[in-house]
């Protein structure tokens, strides 16, 4: 029986993380981790949950954009949508009027992600998708010079070999993760030392540190971490777009003695040629370049790959146009043989992206070399099916859906500005 | 006496242009030309008018984003803002929370343009800006590998020579323009013939035609126009992002017999490397590639120039971050010796961009070779100081300000959805 979507609601939900400097980096000094939280409902009483991640102010703009997209969703059946998912994707991203305010970037693409994440959540309850079905979800417009539909299908069919074994392996071992929780820029050395000690005790072997504000601070913090984790464990650095191209090269060269695997977001997320220049300069030092959490669509990822500008592709479940666009990027990355190491953390990003990276291993890349998924240890308690981490690995989610349903009580108390948490905080604010 | 900005208002103003197929192209088939219209007011009673252009649905999202930026503007004096305009620009574009929903792209950058256009309008009433003042408005972050502050200053100082003569020339002759009004995609051949006849009679010698939906239609329409305008006048073609890279090359090759000066927006506005490939392929045919109306920031323009991906740079007064970011692009284009031919039309884009292109000629490039500014002949009647076109040239505006103040009656009747025009149309709508 077809499920007709009869309602879409969207809420502005914010967590006051800036109070503890959680999530702080060189460019985002006081983030309040937030989501535009979408619930779609069918006439048959089914619900789909979706979200996109934001960092506080501006969430209301994304909420407004979700409302603007709502008319494309409400009134359609799930069968109509997934029966021509590419067409539906294009309806949302290429409407003759709405596309002007993008196209396929920024606020409107974040809103598209939130809406489509909810559609995928609804769809995910029905199991088993063939390579043909998956390819039919991808909009190949603007990427056929790098990946055609036929190539995509061939890659997926080829990866059917060994799929069952990889599924079993993942259920047993989980997918390797790294932690960003120890070394936010706003943390003191003492806090950093404590968190690092705890993480080592819990079995973590891959650590990311925020850099880019002051070189001396970076050197001190990187030395501290490298000393604590020893020479054999993995260290990554993240500058969150702080530098210009030349500055990135010289700054990272100064930090090379601490042997980072990658430097993440050394400059503008739009600067493909800049990243290529940085990659080339840092290659002799054995340092790769990673980026993607603010890479706004598949056309940008295509060029990063074409230009050999990235050695690590960091997909994001909420920046790109949901599973549809992430599939395109996973397949292109596989074709170009660049490892995918997803961006996560935020609110619900771990919950969402675990599905994508497990799919990547099981059904696309069949490779774990130089691959790992980011993990940040906060705000999971607000989800009905939070991620399960065991021995620094993501264990595959077992509940049906896309894992981003939040607890009703969490949504209610954190709605901005009326929920209890914000009402209290705003009452205490200086002005 | 310092002027403190005490109020910012923003309105959603739409014109039902889709009813007459004005503005229709291969990707925007039914645009309702619209603006997010901003008015700032000082405690001294001065007003600044700004806008950004949109094409209908989604304007409400830009309005929401302008409201989100409003807190950065209200309470500041004009002197504070222009005294550190680079800092103010960065405040709007790099706020630690708001930047997540961009950064510097899409909805939030359109909103930034609307707000800053109003600030420039306010400031423009005070005459005479030195090269040093202008350079101090530019955020050089992410572009220093292509243009440093010192280089920018040198370029501006060098162009002081002959400035008075060029000013006099412009006042006498005006800046050369081309027309897009004759050949929107939705127009019939008869309509096209009539409009082209009229334009020739009014002295136009440069014409743009929309292409990209059906090759046979394009061939027929291009043949018709080329026959009407003769072999010596200039024809440009605009595909509005309709093609993938390979398709663009083969399609334009088919249209080469009609001798276009450029093909505009052959593919995704984000595809720098794609544009470079197309440029290289079309160079032997004597056809250049033009793009820019959806190029979202200076970092993208930098790369288009670095990669020799464009032969014509089409700045936009409302897509980029106002005069500040357009200055950066004008200076980079001059350094790379690529002509600037601004995008205009829409609502108020001609009124705004005439200032930028006159500045480019008088104070930066000192060159008219292969340069012209787009002109579209509608909606000017809604402005208090509409552009003046004489013999296919823009005559320099004489009223103080940035020329985007609209008639109060126009704003009132076209507000969406409550204004008289929309109330009537929506009452008549089928659903």
Coordinates of N, CA and C in Angstrom, one line a residue, chain B residues 297-371:
Chain B
X297 N 32.0 33.4 -5.2 CA 32.9 34.3 -4.5 C 34.2 34.5 -5.2
X298 N 35.1 35.3 -4.5 CA 36.4 35.7 -5.1 C 37.3 34.5 -5.3
X299 N 37.1 33.5 -4.4 CA 38.0 32.3 -4.4 C 37.8 31.5 -5.7
X300 N 36.5 31.5 -6.1 CA 36.1 30.8 -7.4 C 36.7 31.6 -8.6
X301 N 36.4 32.9 -8.6 CA 36.9 33.7 -9.7 C 38.5 33.6 -9.8
X302 N 39.1 33.6 -8.7 CA 40.6 33.4 -8.7 C 41.0 32.2 -9.5
X303 N 40.4 31.1 -9.2 CA 40.7 29.8 -9.8 C 40.4 29.8 -11.3
X304 N 39.2 30.4 -11.7 CA 38.8 30.5 -13.1 C 39.9 31.2 -13.8
X305 N 40.5 32.2 -13.2 CA 41.5 33.0 -13.9 C 42.8 32.2 -13.9
X306 N 43.2 31.6 -12.8 CA 44.4 30.8 -12.7 C 44.4 29.7 -13.7
X307 N 43.2 29.1 -14.0 CA 43.2 27.9 -14.8 C 42.9 28.3 -16.3
X308 N 42.9 29.6 -16.6 CA 42.5 30.1 -18.0 C 41.2 29.5 -18.4
X309 N 40.3 29.4 -17.5 CA 39.0 28.7 -17.8 C 38.0 29.7 -18.4
X310 N 38.2 31.0 -18.3 CA 37.2 32.0 -18.8 C 38.0 33.0 -19.7
X311 N 37.3 33.4 -20.7 CA 37.9 34.5 -21.6 C 37.1 35.8 -21.3
X312 N 36.0 35.7 -20.6 CA 35.2 36.8 -20.2 C 34.7 36.7 -18.8
X313 N 35.0 37.6 -18.0 CA 34.6 37.5 -16.5 C 33.3 38.3 -16.3
X314 N 32.3 37.6 -15.9 CA 31.0 38.3 -15.7 C 30.7 38.5 -14.2
X315 N 31.1 39.6 -13.7 CA 30.8 39.9 -12.3 C 29.3 40.1 -12.1
X316 N 28.9 40.0 -10.9 CA 27.5 40.2 -10.6 C 27.4 41.0 -9.3
X317 N 26.6 42.1 -9.3 CA 26.6 43.0 -8.2 C 25.9 42.4 -7.0
X318 N 25.2 41.4 -7.1 CA 24.4 40.8 -6.1 C 24.7 39.4 -5.7
X319 N 25.6 38.8 -6.4 CA 26.0 37.4 -6.1 C 27.2 37.4 -5.2
X320 N 28.1 38.3 -5.6 CA 29.4 38.5 -4.8 C 29.0 39.4 -3.6
X321 N 29.9 39.5 -2.7 CA 29.7 40.3 -1.5 C 29.9 41.8 -1.8
X322 N 29.0 42.3 -2.5 CA 28.9 43.8 -2.8 C 30.2 44.3 -3.5
X323 N 30.4 45.6 -3.3 CA 31.5 46.3 -4.0 C 32.8 45.7 -3.4
X324 N 32.9 45.4 -2.2 CA 34.1 44.9 -1.6 C 34.6 43.7 -2.3
X325 N 33.8 42.7 -2.6 CA 34.3 41.5 -3.2 C 34.4 41.7 -4.8
X326 N 33.6 42.6 -5.3 CA 33.7 42.9 -6.8 C 35.0 43.6 -7.0
X327 N 35.5 44.5 -6.1 CA 36.8 45.1 -6.3 C 37.9 44.1 -6.4
X328 N 37.8 43.1 -5.6 CA 38.9 42.0 -5.6 C 38.9 41.4 -7.0
X329 N 37.7 41.1 -7.5 CA 37.6 40.4 -8.8 C 38.0 41.3 -10.0
X330 N 37.6 42.5 -9.9 CA 38.0 43.5 -11.0 C 39.6 43.5 -11.0
X331 N 40.2 43.6 -9.9 CA 41.6 43.7 -9.8 C 42.3 42.5 -10.3
X332 N 41.8 41.3 -9.9 CA 42.4 40.0 -10.3 C 42.2 39.9 -11.8
X333 N 41.0 40.2 -12.4 CA 40.8 40.1 -13.8 C 41.8 41.0 -14.6
X334 N 42.0 42.2 -14.0 CA 43.0 43.1 -14.7 C 44.4 42.5 -14.7
X335 N 44.8 41.9 -13.5 CA 46.1 41.4 -13.4 C 46.2 40.2 -14.4
X336 N 45.2 39.4 -14.6 CA 45.3 38.3 -15.5 C 44.9 38.7 -16.9
X337 N 44.6 40.0 -17.1 CA 44.3 40.5 -18.5 C 43.1 39.8 -19.1
X338 N 42.1 39.6 -18.4 CA 40.8 39.0 -18.9 C 39.8 40.1 -18.8
X339 N 39.1 40.4 -20.0 CA 38.1 41.4 -19.9 C 36.9 41.1 -19.0
X340 N 36.3 42.1 -18.4 CA 35.2 42.0 -17.5 C 33.9 42.5 -18.3
X341 N 32.9 41.6 -18.4 CA 31.7 42.0 -19.1 C 30.5 41.6 -18.1
X342 N 30.1 42.6 -17.3 CA 29.2 42.2 -16.2 C 27.9 41.6 -16.6
X343 N 27.4 40.8 -15.7 CA 26.0 40.3 -15.8 C 25.1 41.4 -15.3
X344 N 24.0 41.6 -16.0 CA 23.0 42.5 -15.6 C 21.6 42.0 -16.0
X345 N 20.6 42.9 -15.9 CA 19.2 42.5 -16.1 C 18.5 42.3 -14.8
X346 N 17.8 41.2 -14.7 CA 17.1 40.9 -13.4 C 16.3 42.1 -12.9
X347 N 16.4 42.4 -11.6 CA 15.8 43.6 -11.0 C 16.9 44.4 -10.4
X348 N 17.2 45.5 -11.0 CA 18.2 46.5 -10.4 C 19.6 46.1 -10.7
X349 N 19.9 45.0 -11.4 CA 21.3 44.7 -11.6 C 22.0 45.7 -12.5
X350 N 21.2 46.2 -13.5 CA 21.8 47.2 -14.4 C 22.1 48.5 -13.6
X351 N 21.2 48.8 -12.8 CA 21.4 50.0 -11.9 C 22.6 49.9 -11.1
X352 N 22.8 48.8 -10.5 CA 24.0 48.6 -9.6 C 25.3 48.4 -10.4
X353 N 25.3 47.6 -11.4 CA 26.6 47.1 -12.0 C 27.2 48.2 -12.9
X354 N 26.4 49.2 -13.3 CA 26.9 50.3 -14.1 C 28.0 51.0 -13.3
X355 N 27.8 51.1 -12.0 CA 28.8 51.8 -11.2 C 30.1 51.0 -11.2
X356 N 30.0 49.7 -11.1 CA 31.2 48.8 -11.0 C 32.0 48.9 -12.4
X357 N 31.3 48.8 -13.5 CA 32.0 48.7 -14.7 C 32.5 50.1 -15.2
X358 N 31.9 51.2 -14.8 CA 32.4 52.5 -15.0 C 33.7 52.6 -14.2
X359 N 33.7 52.2 -13.0 CA 34.8 52.2 -12.1 C 36.0 51.4 -12.7
X360 N 35.6 50.2 -13.2 CA 36.6 49.4 -13.8 C 37.3 50.1 -15.0
X361 N 36.6 50.7 -15.8 CA 37.2 51.4 -17.0 C 38.0 52.6 -16.5
X362 N 37.4 53.4 -15.7 CA 38.1 54.7 -15.3 C 39.2 54.4 -14.3
X363 N 39.1 53.5 -13.4 CA 40.1 53.4 -12.3 C 40.9 52.1 -12.3
X364 N 40.6 51.1 -13.2 CA 41.4 49.9 -13.1 C 41.9 49.5 -14.5
X365 N 41.0 49.1 -15.4 CA 41.5 48.5 -16.7 C 41.9 49.5 -17.7
X366 N 41.2 50.7 -17.8 CA 41.5 51.7 -18.8 C 41.4 51.1 -20.2
X367 N 40.5 50.1 -20.4 CA 40.4 49.4 -21.6 C 39.0 49.1 -22.0
X368 N 38.6 49.3 -23.3 CA 37.3 49.0 -23.7 C 37.3 47.8 -24.7
X369 N 38.4 47.3 -25.0 CA 38.5 46.2 -26.0 C 37.8 45.0 -25.6
X370 N 36.9 44.5 -26.4 CA 36.2 43.2 -26.0 C 35.4 43.4 -24.8
X371 N 35.0 44.5 -24.4 CA 34.3 44.8 -23.1 C 32.9 45.4 -23.4

